[in-house]
Short mmCIF file of C-alpha atoms and ligand atoms in Angstrom, two decimals:
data_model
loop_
_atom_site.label_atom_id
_atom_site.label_comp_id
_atom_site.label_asym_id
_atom_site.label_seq_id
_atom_site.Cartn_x
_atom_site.Cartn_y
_atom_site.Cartn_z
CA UNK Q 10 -21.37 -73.96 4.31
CA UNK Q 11 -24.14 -71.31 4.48
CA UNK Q 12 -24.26 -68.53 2.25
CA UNK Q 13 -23.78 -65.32 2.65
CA UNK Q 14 -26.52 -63.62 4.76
CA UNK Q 15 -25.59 -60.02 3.52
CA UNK Q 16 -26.48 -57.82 0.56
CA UNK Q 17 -23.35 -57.82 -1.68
CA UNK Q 18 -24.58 -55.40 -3.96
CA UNK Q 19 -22.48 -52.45 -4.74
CA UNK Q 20 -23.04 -49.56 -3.51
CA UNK Q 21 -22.18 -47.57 -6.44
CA UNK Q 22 -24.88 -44.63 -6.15
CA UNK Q 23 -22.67 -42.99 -3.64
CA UNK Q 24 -19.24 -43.70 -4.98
CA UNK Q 25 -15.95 -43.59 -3.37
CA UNK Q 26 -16.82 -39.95 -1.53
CA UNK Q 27 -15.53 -40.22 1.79
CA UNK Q 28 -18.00 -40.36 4.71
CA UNK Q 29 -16.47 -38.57 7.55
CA UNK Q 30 -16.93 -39.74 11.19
CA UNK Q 31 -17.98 -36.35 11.84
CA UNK Q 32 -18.02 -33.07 9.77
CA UNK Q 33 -18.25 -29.45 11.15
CA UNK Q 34 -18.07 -27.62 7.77
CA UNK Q 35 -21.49 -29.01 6.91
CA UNK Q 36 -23.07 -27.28 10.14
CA UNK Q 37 -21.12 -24.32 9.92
CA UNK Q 38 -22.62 -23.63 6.36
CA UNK Q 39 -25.94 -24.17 7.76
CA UNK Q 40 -25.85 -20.96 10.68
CA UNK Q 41 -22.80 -19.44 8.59
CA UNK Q 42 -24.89 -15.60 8.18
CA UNK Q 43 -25.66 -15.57 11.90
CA UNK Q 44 -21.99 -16.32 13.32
CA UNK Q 45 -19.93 -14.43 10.39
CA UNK Q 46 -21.43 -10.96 11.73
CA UNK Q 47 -21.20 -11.65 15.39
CA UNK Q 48 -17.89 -12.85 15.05
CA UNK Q 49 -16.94 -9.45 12.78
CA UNK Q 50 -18.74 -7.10 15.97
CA UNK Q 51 -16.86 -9.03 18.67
CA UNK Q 52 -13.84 -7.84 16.71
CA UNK Q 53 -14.46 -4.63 16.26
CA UNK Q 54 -15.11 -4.10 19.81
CA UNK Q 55 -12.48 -5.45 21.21
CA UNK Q 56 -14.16 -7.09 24.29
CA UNK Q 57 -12.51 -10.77 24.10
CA UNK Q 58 -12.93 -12.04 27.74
CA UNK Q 59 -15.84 -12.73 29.87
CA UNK Q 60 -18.20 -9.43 29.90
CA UNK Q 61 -21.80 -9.47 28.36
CA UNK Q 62 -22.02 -12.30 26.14
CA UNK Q 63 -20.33 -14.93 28.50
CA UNK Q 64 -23.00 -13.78 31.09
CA UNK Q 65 -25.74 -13.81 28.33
CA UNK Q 66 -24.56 -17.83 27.62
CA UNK Q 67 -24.43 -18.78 31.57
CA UNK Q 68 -28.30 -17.32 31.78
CA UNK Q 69 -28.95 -19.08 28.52
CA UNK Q 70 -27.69 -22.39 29.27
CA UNK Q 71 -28.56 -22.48 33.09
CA UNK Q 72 -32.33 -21.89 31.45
CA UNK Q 73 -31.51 -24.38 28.66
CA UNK Q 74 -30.61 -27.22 31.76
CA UNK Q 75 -33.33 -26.17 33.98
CA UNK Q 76 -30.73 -25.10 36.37
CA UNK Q 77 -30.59 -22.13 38.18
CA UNK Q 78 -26.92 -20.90 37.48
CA UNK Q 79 -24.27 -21.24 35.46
CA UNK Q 80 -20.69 -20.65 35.18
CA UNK Q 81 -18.72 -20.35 32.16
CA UNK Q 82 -15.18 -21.34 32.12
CA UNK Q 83 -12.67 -22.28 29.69
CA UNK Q 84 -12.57 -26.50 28.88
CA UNK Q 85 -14.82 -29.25 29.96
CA UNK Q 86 -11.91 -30.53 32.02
CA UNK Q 87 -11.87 -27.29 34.38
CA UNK Q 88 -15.71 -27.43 34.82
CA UNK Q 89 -15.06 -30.67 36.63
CA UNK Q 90 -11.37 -29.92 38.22
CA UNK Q 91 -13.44 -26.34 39.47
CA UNK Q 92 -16.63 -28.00 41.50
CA UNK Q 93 -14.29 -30.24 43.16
CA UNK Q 94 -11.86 -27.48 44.28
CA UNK Q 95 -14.99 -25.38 45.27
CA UNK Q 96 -15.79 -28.75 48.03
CA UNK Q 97 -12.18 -28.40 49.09
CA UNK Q 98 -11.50 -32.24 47.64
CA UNK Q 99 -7.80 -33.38 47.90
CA UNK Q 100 -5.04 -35.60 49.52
CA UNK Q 101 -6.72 -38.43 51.74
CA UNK Q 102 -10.25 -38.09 49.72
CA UNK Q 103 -11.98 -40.53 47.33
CA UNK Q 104 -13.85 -39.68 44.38
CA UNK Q 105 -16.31 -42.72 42.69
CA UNK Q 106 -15.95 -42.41 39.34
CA UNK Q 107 -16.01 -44.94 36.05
CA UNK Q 108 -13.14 -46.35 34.06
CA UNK Q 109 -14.58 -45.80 30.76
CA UNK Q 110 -14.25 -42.24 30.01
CA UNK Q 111 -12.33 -39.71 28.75
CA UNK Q 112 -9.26 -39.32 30.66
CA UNK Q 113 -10.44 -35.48 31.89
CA UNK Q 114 -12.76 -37.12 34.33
CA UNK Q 115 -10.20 -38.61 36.51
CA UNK Q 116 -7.99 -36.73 35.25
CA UNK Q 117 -9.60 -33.97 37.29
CA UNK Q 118 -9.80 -36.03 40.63
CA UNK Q 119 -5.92 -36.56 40.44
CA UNK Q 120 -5.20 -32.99 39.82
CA UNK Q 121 -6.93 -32.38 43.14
CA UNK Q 122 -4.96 -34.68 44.66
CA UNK Q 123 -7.38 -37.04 45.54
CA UNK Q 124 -7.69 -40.52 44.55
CA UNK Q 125 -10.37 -42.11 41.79
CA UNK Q 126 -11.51 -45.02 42.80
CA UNK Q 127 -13.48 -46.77 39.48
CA UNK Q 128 -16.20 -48.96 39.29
CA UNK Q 129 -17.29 -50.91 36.49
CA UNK Q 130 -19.95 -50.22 33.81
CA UNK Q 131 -23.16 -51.19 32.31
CA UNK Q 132 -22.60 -53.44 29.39
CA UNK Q 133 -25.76 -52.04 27.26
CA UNK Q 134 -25.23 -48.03 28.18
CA UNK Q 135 -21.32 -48.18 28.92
CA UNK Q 136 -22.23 -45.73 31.96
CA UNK Q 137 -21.30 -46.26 35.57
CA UNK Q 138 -23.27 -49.33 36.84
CA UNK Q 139 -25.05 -48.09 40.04
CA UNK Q 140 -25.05 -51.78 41.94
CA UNK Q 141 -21.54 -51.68 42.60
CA UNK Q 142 -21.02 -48.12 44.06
CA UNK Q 143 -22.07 -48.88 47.43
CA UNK Q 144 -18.99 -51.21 47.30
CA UNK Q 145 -16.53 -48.69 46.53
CA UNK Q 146 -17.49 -46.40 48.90
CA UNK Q 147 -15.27 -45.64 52.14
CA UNK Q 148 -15.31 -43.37 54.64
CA UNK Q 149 -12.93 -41.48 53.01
CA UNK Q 150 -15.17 -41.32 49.30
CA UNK Q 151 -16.55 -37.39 48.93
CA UNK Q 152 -17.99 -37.38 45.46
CA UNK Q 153 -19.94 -39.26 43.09
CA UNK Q 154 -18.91 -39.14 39.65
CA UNK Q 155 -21.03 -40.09 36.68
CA UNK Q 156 -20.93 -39.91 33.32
CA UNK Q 157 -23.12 -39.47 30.99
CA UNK Q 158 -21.74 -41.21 28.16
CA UNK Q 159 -22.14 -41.18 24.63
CA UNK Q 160 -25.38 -38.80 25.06
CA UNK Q 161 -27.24 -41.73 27.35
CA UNK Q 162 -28.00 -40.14 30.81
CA UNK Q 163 -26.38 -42.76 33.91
CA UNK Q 164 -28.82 -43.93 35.58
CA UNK Q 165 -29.10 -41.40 38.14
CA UNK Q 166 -32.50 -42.46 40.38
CA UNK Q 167 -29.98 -45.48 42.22
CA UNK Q 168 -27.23 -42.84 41.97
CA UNK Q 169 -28.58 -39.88 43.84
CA UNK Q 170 -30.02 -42.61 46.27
CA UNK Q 171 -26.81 -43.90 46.89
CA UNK Q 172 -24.94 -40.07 47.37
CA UNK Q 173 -27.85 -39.08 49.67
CA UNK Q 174 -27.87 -42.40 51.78
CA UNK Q 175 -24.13 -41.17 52.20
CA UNK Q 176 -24.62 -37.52 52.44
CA UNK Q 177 -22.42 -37.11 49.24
CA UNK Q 178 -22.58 -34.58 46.28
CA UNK Q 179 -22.89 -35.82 42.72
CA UNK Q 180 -20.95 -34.15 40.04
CA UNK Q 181 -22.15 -35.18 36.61
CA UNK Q 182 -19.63 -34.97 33.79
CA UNK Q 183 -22.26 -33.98 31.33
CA UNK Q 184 -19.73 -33.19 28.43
CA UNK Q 185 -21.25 -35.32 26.03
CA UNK Q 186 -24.69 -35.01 26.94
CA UNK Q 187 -26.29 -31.60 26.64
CA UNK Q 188 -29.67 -32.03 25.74
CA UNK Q 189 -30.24 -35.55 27.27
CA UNK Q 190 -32.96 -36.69 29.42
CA UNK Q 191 -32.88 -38.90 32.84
CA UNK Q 192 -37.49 -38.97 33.24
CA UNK Q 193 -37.92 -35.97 31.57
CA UNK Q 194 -34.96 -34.01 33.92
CA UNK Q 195 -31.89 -32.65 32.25
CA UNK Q 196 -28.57 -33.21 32.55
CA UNK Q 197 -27.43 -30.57 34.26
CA UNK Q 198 -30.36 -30.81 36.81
CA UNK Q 199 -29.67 -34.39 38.15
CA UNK Q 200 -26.71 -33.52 40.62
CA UNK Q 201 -26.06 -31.12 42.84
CA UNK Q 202 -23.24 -29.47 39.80
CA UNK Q 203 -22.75 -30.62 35.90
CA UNK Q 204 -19.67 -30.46 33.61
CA UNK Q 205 -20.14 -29.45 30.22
CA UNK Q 206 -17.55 -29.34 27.52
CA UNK Q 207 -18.23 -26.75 24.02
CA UNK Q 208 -15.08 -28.64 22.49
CA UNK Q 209 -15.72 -28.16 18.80
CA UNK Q 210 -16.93 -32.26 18.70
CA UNK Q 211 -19.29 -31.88 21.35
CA UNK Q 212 -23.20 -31.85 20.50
CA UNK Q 213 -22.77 -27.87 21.22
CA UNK Q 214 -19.42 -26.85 20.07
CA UNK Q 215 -17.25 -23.78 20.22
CA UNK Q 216 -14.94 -22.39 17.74
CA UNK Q 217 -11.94 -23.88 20.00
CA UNK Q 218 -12.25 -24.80 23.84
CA UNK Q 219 -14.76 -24.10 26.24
CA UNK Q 220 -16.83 -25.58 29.30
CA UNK Q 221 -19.50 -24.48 31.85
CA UNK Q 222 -20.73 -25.82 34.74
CA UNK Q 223 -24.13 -25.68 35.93
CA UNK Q 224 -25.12 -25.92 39.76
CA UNK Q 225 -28.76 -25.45 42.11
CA UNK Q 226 -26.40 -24.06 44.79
CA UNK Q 227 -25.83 -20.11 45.02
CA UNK Q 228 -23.42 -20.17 47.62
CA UNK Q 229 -21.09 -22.98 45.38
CA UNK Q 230 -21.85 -20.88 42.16
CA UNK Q 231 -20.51 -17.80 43.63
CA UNK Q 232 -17.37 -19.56 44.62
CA UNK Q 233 -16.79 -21.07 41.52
CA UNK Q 234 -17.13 -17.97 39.78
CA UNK Q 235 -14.64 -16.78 41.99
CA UNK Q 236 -12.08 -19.86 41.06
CA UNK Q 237 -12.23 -19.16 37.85
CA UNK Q 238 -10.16 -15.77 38.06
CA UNK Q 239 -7.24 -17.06 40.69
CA UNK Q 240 -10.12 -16.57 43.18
CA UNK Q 241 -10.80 -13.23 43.08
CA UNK Q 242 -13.86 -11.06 44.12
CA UNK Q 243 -13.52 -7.55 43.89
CA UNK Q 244 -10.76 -7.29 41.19
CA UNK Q 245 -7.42 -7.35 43.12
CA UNK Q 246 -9.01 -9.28 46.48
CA UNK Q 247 -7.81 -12.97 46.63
CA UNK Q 248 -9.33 -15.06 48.82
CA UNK Q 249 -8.28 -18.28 47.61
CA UNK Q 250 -5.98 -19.32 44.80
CA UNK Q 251 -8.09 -19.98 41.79
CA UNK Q 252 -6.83 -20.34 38.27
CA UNK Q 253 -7.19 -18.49 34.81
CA UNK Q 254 -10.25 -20.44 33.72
CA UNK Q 255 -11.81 -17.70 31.71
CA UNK Q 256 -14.50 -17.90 28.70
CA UNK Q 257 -13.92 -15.81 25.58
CA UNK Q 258 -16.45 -13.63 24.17
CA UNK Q 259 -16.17 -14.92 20.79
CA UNK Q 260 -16.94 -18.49 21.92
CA UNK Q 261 -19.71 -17.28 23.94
CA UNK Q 262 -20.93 -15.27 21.29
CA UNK Q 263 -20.88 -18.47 18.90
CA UNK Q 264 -22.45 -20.57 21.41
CA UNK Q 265 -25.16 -18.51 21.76
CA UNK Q 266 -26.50 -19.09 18.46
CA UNK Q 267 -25.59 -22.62 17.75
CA UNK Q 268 -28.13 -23.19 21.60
CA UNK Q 269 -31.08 -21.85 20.04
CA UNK Q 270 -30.76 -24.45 17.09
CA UNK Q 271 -29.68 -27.31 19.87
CA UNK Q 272 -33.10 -29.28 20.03
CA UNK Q 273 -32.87 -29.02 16.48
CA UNK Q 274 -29.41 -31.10 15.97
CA UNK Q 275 -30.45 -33.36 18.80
CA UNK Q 276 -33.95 -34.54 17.18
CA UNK Q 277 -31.44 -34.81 13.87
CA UNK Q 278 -29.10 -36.94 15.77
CA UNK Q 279 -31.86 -39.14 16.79
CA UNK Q 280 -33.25 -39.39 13.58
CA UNK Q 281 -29.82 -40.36 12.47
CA UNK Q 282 -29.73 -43.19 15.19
CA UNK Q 283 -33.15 -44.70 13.64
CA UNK Q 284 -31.98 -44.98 10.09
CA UNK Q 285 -29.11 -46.56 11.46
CA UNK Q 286 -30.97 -49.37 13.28
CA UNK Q 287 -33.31 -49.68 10.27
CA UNK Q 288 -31.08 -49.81 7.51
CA UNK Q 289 -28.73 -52.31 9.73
CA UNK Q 290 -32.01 -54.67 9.94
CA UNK Q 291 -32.18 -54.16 6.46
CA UNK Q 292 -29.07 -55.17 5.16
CA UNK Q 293 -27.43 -56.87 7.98
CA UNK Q 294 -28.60 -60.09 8.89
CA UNK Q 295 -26.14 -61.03 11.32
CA UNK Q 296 -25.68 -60.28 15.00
CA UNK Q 297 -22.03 -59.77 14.67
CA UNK Q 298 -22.66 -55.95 15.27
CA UNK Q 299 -24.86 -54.99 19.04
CA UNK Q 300 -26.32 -51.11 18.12
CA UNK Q 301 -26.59 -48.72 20.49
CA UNK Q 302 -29.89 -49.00 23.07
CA UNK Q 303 -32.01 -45.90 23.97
CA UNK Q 304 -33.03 -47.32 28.01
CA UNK Q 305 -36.58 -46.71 28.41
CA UNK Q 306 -37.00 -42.88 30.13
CA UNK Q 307 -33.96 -41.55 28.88
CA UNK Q 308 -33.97 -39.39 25.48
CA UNK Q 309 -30.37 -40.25 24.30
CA UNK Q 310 -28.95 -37.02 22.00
CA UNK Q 311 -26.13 -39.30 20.66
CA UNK Q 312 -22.86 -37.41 20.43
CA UNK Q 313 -22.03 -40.53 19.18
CA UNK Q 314 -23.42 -43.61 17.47
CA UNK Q 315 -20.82 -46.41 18.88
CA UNK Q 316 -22.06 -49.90 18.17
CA UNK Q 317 -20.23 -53.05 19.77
CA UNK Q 318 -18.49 -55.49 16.74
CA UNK Q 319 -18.30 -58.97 18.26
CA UNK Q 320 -15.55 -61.74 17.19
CA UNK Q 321 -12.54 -59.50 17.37
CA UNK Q 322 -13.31 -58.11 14.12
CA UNK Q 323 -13.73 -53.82 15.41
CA UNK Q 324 -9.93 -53.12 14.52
CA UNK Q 325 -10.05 -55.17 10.87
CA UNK Q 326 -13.64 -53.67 10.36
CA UNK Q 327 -12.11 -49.57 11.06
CA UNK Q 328 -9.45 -50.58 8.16
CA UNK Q 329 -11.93 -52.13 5.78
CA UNK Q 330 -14.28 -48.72 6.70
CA UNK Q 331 -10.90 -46.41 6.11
CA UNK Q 332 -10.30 -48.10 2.83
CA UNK Q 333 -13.48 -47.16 1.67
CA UNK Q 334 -13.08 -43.44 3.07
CA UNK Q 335 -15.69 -44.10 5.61
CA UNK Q 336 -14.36 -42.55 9.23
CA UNK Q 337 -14.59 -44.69 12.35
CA UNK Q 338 -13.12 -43.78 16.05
CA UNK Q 339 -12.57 -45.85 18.93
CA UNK Q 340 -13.48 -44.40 22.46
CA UNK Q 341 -11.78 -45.48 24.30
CA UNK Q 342 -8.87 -47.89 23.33
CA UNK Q 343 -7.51 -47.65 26.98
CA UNK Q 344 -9.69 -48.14 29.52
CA UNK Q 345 -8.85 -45.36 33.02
CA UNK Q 346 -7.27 -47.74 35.33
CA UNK Q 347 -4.92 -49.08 32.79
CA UNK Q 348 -3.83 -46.01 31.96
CA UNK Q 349 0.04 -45.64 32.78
CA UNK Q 350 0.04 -42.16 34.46
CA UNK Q 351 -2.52 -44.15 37.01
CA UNK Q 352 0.09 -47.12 37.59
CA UNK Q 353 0.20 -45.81 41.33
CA UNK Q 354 -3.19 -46.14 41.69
CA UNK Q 355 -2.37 -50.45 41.84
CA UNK Q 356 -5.33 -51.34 39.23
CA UNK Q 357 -4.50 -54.16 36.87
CA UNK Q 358 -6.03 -55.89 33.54
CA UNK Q 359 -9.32 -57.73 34.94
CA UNK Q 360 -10.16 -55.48 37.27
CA UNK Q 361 -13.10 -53.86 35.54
CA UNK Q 362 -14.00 -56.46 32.68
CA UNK Q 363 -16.97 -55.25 31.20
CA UNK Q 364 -14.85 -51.71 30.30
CA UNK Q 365 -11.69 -53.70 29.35
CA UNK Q 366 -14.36 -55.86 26.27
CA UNK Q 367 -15.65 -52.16 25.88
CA UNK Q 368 -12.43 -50.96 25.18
CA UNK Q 369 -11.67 -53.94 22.40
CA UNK Q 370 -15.20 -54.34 21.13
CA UNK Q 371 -16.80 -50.68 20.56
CA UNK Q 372 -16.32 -48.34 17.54
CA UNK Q 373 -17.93 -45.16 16.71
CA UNK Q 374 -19.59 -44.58 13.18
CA UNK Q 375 -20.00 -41.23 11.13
CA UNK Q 376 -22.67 -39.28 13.60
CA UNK Q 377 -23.68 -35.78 13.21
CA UNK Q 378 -27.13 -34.12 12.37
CA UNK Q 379 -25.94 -33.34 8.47
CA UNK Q 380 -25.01 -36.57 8.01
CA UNK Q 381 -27.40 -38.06 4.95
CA UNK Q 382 -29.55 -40.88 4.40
CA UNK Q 383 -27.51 -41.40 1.36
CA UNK Q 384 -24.44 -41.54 3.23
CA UNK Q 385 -25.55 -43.59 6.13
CA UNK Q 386 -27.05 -46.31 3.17
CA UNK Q 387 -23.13 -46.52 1.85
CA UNK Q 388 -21.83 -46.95 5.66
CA UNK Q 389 -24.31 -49.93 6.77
CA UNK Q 390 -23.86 -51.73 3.01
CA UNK Q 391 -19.85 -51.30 3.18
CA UNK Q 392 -20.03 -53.13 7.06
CA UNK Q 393 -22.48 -55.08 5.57
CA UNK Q 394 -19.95 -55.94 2.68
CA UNK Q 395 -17.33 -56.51 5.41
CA UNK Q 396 -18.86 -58.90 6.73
CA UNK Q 397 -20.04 -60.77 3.85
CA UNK Q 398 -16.88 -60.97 2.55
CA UNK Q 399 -15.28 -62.50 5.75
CA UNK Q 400 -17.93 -65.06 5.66
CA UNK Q 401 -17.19 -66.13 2.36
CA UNK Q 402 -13.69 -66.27 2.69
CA UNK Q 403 -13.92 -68.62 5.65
CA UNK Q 404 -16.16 -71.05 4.11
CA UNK Q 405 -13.57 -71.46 1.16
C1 PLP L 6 -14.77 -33.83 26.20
C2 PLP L 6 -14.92 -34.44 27.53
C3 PLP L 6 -14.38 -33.86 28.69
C4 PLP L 6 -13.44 -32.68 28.66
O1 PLP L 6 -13.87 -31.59 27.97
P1 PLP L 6 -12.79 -30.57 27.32
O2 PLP L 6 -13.62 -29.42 26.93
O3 PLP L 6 -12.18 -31.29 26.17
O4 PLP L 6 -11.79 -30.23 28.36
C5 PLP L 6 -14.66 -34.43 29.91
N1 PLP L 6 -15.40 -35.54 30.01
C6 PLP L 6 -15.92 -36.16 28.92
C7 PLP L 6 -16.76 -37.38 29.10
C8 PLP L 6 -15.67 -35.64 27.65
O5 PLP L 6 -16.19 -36.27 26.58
#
């Protein structure tokens, strides 16, 4: 039997400190004197909701997505569920989306009352694969749906061809990808409105829940705005019935500092992603573990770092990591149309099999800009370990 193609040797340098899969406290310390302040005014003047600093962020990060406007609102989830009640989408309508997300992206569709009708993904970027849209479309389809998962744009040239060829919007659910390029364009610039989330995980996160949206179209903008306070424009003048999907101050306030060092945690994110791929060239000489691929004319900004583990080993791998303190998540164990609150919807297992392996095979490792060399060395040489160790055993 062949030996062991792994480096064995203990990692003791680093210890048995954990290795989080992702760790706030270390930014926080990093931009702690320019929040603690800001956070201390906001208090004192008693302005929580909306007002000058929420319209300060929407000017910020419409600029930031080279987008003309942008509306702040209060999750990631409502910045999709708001552009679709903005086109009037509900009973009888289709919206294309992907079954490998998380569940806010259909979850939107359904609140709407329309239907989301999935299509399977690319096995490299885990995005929507754009050659079998066309196929889902009917006449009844009124949206386009992408994702941009992970921090990878979709690939949004075949995309937009596809939604213009059938006069259809695209809404991009850009929650995990500010920052991220499609040919040098932003998200947030490649459909006709964008999603973004400032859930504290996100690559720009709040101090609790937030979203905006960001659109090229006044008219839509103005509307949305308007959903956003049960549809309201003067105060006291309905007319439609919105929702309470309201920013707070304080979150905006936050935001706004943690933009200006964006491009910052996004080239540390990246750099991350290298020493990743080199010190798994290094050490693992095996091709039991497929890394994540940056597609050529796309600048990934890696909210995560989610590599594929091949020979049903990703669930026995996360335990062997967890022993060893390292954190590991798996996005997403369920693929969408599997999902039980979507029984109704008549999709089965085999349906979409590319997301169904995604779903069994992918796991996320420790990935944040803080996260050290040091660190990273003890992740790779523990899955390294892993798999040395499994070798062995099987050739006994
Ligand atoms: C986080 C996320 C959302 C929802 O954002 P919330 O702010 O948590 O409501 C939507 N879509 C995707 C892909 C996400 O990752």
């Amino acid at each position: 039997m062949s030996e062991p193609t792994v480096s064995l040797e203990r990692t003791e340098a680093w210890g048995d400190r954990p290795v989080p899969a992702l760790d706030l406290k270390a930014q926080y310390e990093t931009i702690r004197d320019e929040v603690e302040p800001l956070v201390l005014r906001i208090m004192r003047d008693q302005a929580f909701v909306l007002g000058p600093e929420v319209s300060g962020l929407e000017a910020e990060m419409a600029d930031y997505c080279q987008a003309p406007y942008g509306i702040g609102c209060a999750s990631g989830s409502d910045a999709l569920l708001i552009p679709l009640l903005a086109w009037e989408i509900g009973p009888g309508d289709e919206v294309v989306t992907t079954p490998y997300s998380f569940f806010a992206t259909a979850g939107a569709i359904w609140r709407t009352g329309a239907k989301p009708v999935f299509v399977d993904i690319d096995p490299v970027t885990y995005n929507i694969d754009p050659a079998l849209i066309e196929a889902a479309i009917t006449d009844k389809t009124r949206v386009l749906l992408p994702v941009h998962l992970y921090g990878q744009t979709a690939e949004m040239e075949p995309i937009r061809r596809i939604a213009q060829e059938h006069g259809l919007p695209v809404l991009e659910d850009s929650a995990q990808a500010i920052g991220a390029e499609y040919r040098g364009l932003r998200t947030g610039n490649l459909g006709e409105v964008a999603a973004f989330s400032f859930y504290p995980s996100k690559n720009l996160g709040g101090f609790g829940d937030g979203g905006m949206i960001t659109t090229h179209d006044e008219a839509l903008g103005k509307r949305m705005a308007r959903i956003r306070v049960h549809g309201m424009e003067p105060r006291y003048y309905h007319h439609e019935v919105g929702f309470n999907s309201r920013l707070d101050s304080l979150q905006a306030a936050v935001l706004r500092v943690k933009l200006r060092h964006l491009d910052d945690w996004a080239q540390a994110r990246r750099e991350v992603a290298r020493r990743y791929h080199e010190l798994f060239a290094k050490h693992l000489k095996d091709d039991v573990l497929v890394l994540p691929t940056e597609v050529e004319g796309r600048f990934h900004v890696f909210n995560q770092f989610v590599v594929r583990v091949r020979d049903n080993q990703r669930d026995a791998l996360k335990e062997s990591l967890a022993a060893r303190k390292i954190g590991s998540e798996i996005y997403y164990p369920v693929p969408l149309h599997l999902q039980k609150c979507f029984s109704s919807l008549g999709y089965g297992p085999g349906d979409f099999p590319i997301a169904e392996a995604a779903a069994k095979e992918t796991l996320a490792l420790p990935m944040y800009p803080e996260l050290s060399a040091e660190a990273q060395e003890h992740v790779v040489r523990s899955i390294a370990r892993y798999f040395g160790e499994r070798r062995t055993t099987r050739a006994a």
